[in-house]
């Protein structure tokens, strides 16, 4: 499934903050986690993730430290700061409102479509054949 660029942009920050709320992580693991939690429906690229991580770091929402993998490679690990946890809580509230409003609008639209698809009731005939 291809996602609209605006939707990806709007959801990227709360998604990354939510993943980092699970614990410290590094870029490739974050990409894998996005694919995992989306059931493979969302496939992010390095070119999308790393600028976001750098922006979150500049904003003070995450902190980066260098570590070494089991294979001896250096990796930059990211963790939430207290400000990042606060930002995540705020974003969760915002997304809860947006999701609720969308669900209400879509449910209303479905009801309207179903009503429009039903044939109009004919005139009532009392006592048999007219």
Tab-separated table of C-alpha atoms in Angstrom:
chain	number	residue	atom	x	y	z
A	1	UNK	CA	0.000	0.000	0.000
A	2	UNK	CA	1.255	3.444	-0.886
A	3	UNK	CA	0.674	6.132	1.728
A	4	UNK	CA	0.084	9.782	0.996
A	5	UNK	CA	3.222	11.803	1.741
A	6	UNK	CA	1.314	14.184	4.032
A	7	UNK	CA	-0.052	11.313	6.119
A	8	UNK	CA	3.419	9.784	6.509
A	9	UNK	CA	4.846	13.152	7.525
A	10	UNK	CA	2.098	13.764	10.071
A	11	UNK	CA	2.423	10.337	11.656
A	12	UNK	CA	6.211	9.954	11.596
A	13	UNK	CA	7.060	11.898	14.752
A	14	UNK	CA	4.521	10.223	17.056
A	15	UNK	CA	5.405	6.837	15.590
A	16	UNK	CA	9.135	7.240	16.220
A	17	UNK	CA	8.544	8.706	19.678
A	18	UNK	CA	6.253	5.765	20.462
A	19	UNK	CA	8.860	3.253	19.318
A	20	UNK	CA	11.525	4.960	21.419
A	21	UNK	CA	9.146	4.919	24.400
A	22	UNK	CA	9.552	1.118	24.251
A	23	UNK	CA	13.290	1.611	24.820
A	24	UNK	CA	16.502	2.894	23.284
A	25	UNK	CA	17.016	1.936	19.658
A	26	UNK	CA	19.078	2.627	16.543
A	27	UNK	CA	18.042	3.539	13.005
A	28	UNK	CA	17.846	0.131	11.352
A	29	UNK	CA	15.975	-1.340	14.327
A	30	UNK	CA	13.475	1.540	14.187
A	31	UNK	CA	12.888	0.856	10.485
A	32	UNK	CA	12.309	-2.824	11.252
A	33	UNK	CA	9.923	-1.952	14.102
A	34	UNK	CA	7.838	0.302	11.821
A	35	UNK	CA	7.522	-2.551	9.331
A	36	UNK	CA	6.721	-4.997	12.149
A	37	UNK	CA	3.992	-2.968	13.880
A	38	UNK	CA	2.398	-2.102	10.532
A	39	UNK	CA	2.319	-5.725	9.456
A	40	UNK	CA	4.646	-4.827	6.595
A	41	UNK	CA	2.248	-2.217	5.213
A	42	UNK	CA	4.608	0.671	5.974
A	43	UNK	CA	8.147	0.533	4.630
A	44	UNK	CA	10.241	3.516	5.605
A	45	UNK	CA	13.614	4.383	4.121
A	46	UNK	CA	16.822	5.654	5.697
A	47	UNK	CA	16.321	8.910	3.823
A	48	UNK	CA	13.058	9.487	5.637
A	49	UNK	CA	14.058	8.301	9.112
A	50	UNK	CA	17.449	9.892	9.735
A	51	UNK	CA	16.451	13.503	9.004
A	52	UNK	CA	13.526	12.985	11.398
A	53	UNK	CA	15.810	11.572	14.120
A	54	UNK	CA	18.217	14.504	13.677
A	55	UNK	CA	15.332	16.979	13.923
A	56	UNK	CA	13.992	15.281	17.071
A	57	UNK	CA	17.503	15.455	18.520
A	58	UNK	CA	17.791	19.192	17.706
A	59	UNK	CA	14.412	19.761	19.378
A	60	UNK	CA	15.607	17.972	22.507
A	61	UNK	CA	13.017	15.199	22.225
A	62	UNK	CA	15.611	12.458	21.794
A	63	UNK	CA	19.216	12.076	22.802
A	64	UNK	CA	21.766	10.177	20.725
A	65	UNK	CA	24.749	8.213	21.986
A	66	UNK	CA	27.278	6.122	20.135
A	67	UNK	CA	27.475	2.424	20.892
A	68	UNK	CA	28.933	-0.715	19.396
A	69	UNK	CA	26.966	-3.622	17.963
A	70	UNK	CA	27.676	-7.275	18.702
A	71	UNK	CA	29.550	-7.354	15.380
A	72	UNK	CA	31.765	-4.461	16.485
A	73	UNK	CA	30.150	-1.791	14.290
A	74	UNK	CA	29.545	1.667	15.719
A	75	UNK	CA	25.875	2.633	15.918
A	76	UNK	CA	24.095	5.740	17.014
A	77	UNK	CA	21.437	4.855	19.581
A	78	UNK	CA	18.466	7.101	20.267
A	79	UNK	CA	16.462	7.442	23.480
A	80	UNK	CA	13.578	9.649	24.575
A	81	UNK	CA	14.243	12.597	26.817
A	82	UNK	CA	11.701	13.763	29.399
A	83	UNK	CA	10.637	16.422	26.869
A	84	UNK	CA	10.208	13.627	24.316
A	85	UNK	CA	7.907	11.728	26.682
A	86	UNK	CA	5.849	14.887	27.182
A	87	UNK	CA	5.687	15.457	23.424
A	88	UNK	CA	4.587	11.849	22.902
A	89	UNK	CA	1.768	12.216	25.447
A	90	UNK	CA	0.616	15.421	23.724
A	91	UNK	CA	0.735	13.804	20.273
A	92	UNK	CA	-1.219	10.793	21.553
A	93	UNK	CA	-3.992	13.081	22.780
A	94	UNK	CA	-4.056	14.898	19.444
A	95	UNK	CA	-4.188	11.658	17.432
A	96	UNK	CA	-6.951	10.277	19.678
A	97	UNK	CA	-9.087	13.317	18.804
A	98	UNK	CA	-8.281	13.094	15.078
A	99	UNK	CA	-8.989	9.333	14.975
A	100	UNK	CA	-12.294	9.805	16.822
A	101	UNK	CA	-13.426	12.614	14.499
A	102	UNK	CA	-12.475	10.632	11.384
A	103	UNK	CA	-14.326	7.560	12.651
A	104	UNK	CA	-17.464	9.624	13.319
A	105	UNK	CA	-17.367	11.253	9.876
A	106	UNK	CA	-16.754	7.955	8.086
A	107	UNK	CA	-19.516	6.183	10.031
A	108	UNK	CA	-21.934	8.996	9.177
A	109	UNK	CA	-20.909	8.875	5.508
A	110	UNK	CA	-21.456	5.103	5.406
A	111	UNK	CA	-24.943	5.477	6.900
A	112	UNK	CA	-25.777	8.177	4.365
A	113	UNK	CA	-24.524	6.008	1.498
A	114	UNK	CA	-26.534	3.026	2.726
A	115	UNK	CA	-29.695	5.108	3.014
A	116	UNK	CA	-29.197	6.530	-0.462
A	117	UNK	CA	-28.759	3.018	-1.874
A	118	UNK	CA	-32.064	1.754	-0.474
A	119	UNK	CA	-34.980	1.983	-2.890
A	120	UNK	CA	-37.713	4.350	-1.774
A	121	UNK	CA	-40.644	2.724	-0.083
A	122	UNK	CA	-43.658	2.488	-2.355
A	123	UNK	CA	-47.127	3.660	-1.342
A	124	UNK	CA	-48.793	1.529	1.268
A	125	UNK	CA	-51.742	-0.460	-0.036
A	126	UNK	CA	-54.375	-1.450	2.487
A	127	UNK	CA	-56.628	-4.458	2.107
A	128	UNK	CA	-54.944	-6.340	-0.712
A	129	UNK	CA	-54.607	-5.497	-4.390
A	130	UNK	CA	-55.268	-2.029	-5.605
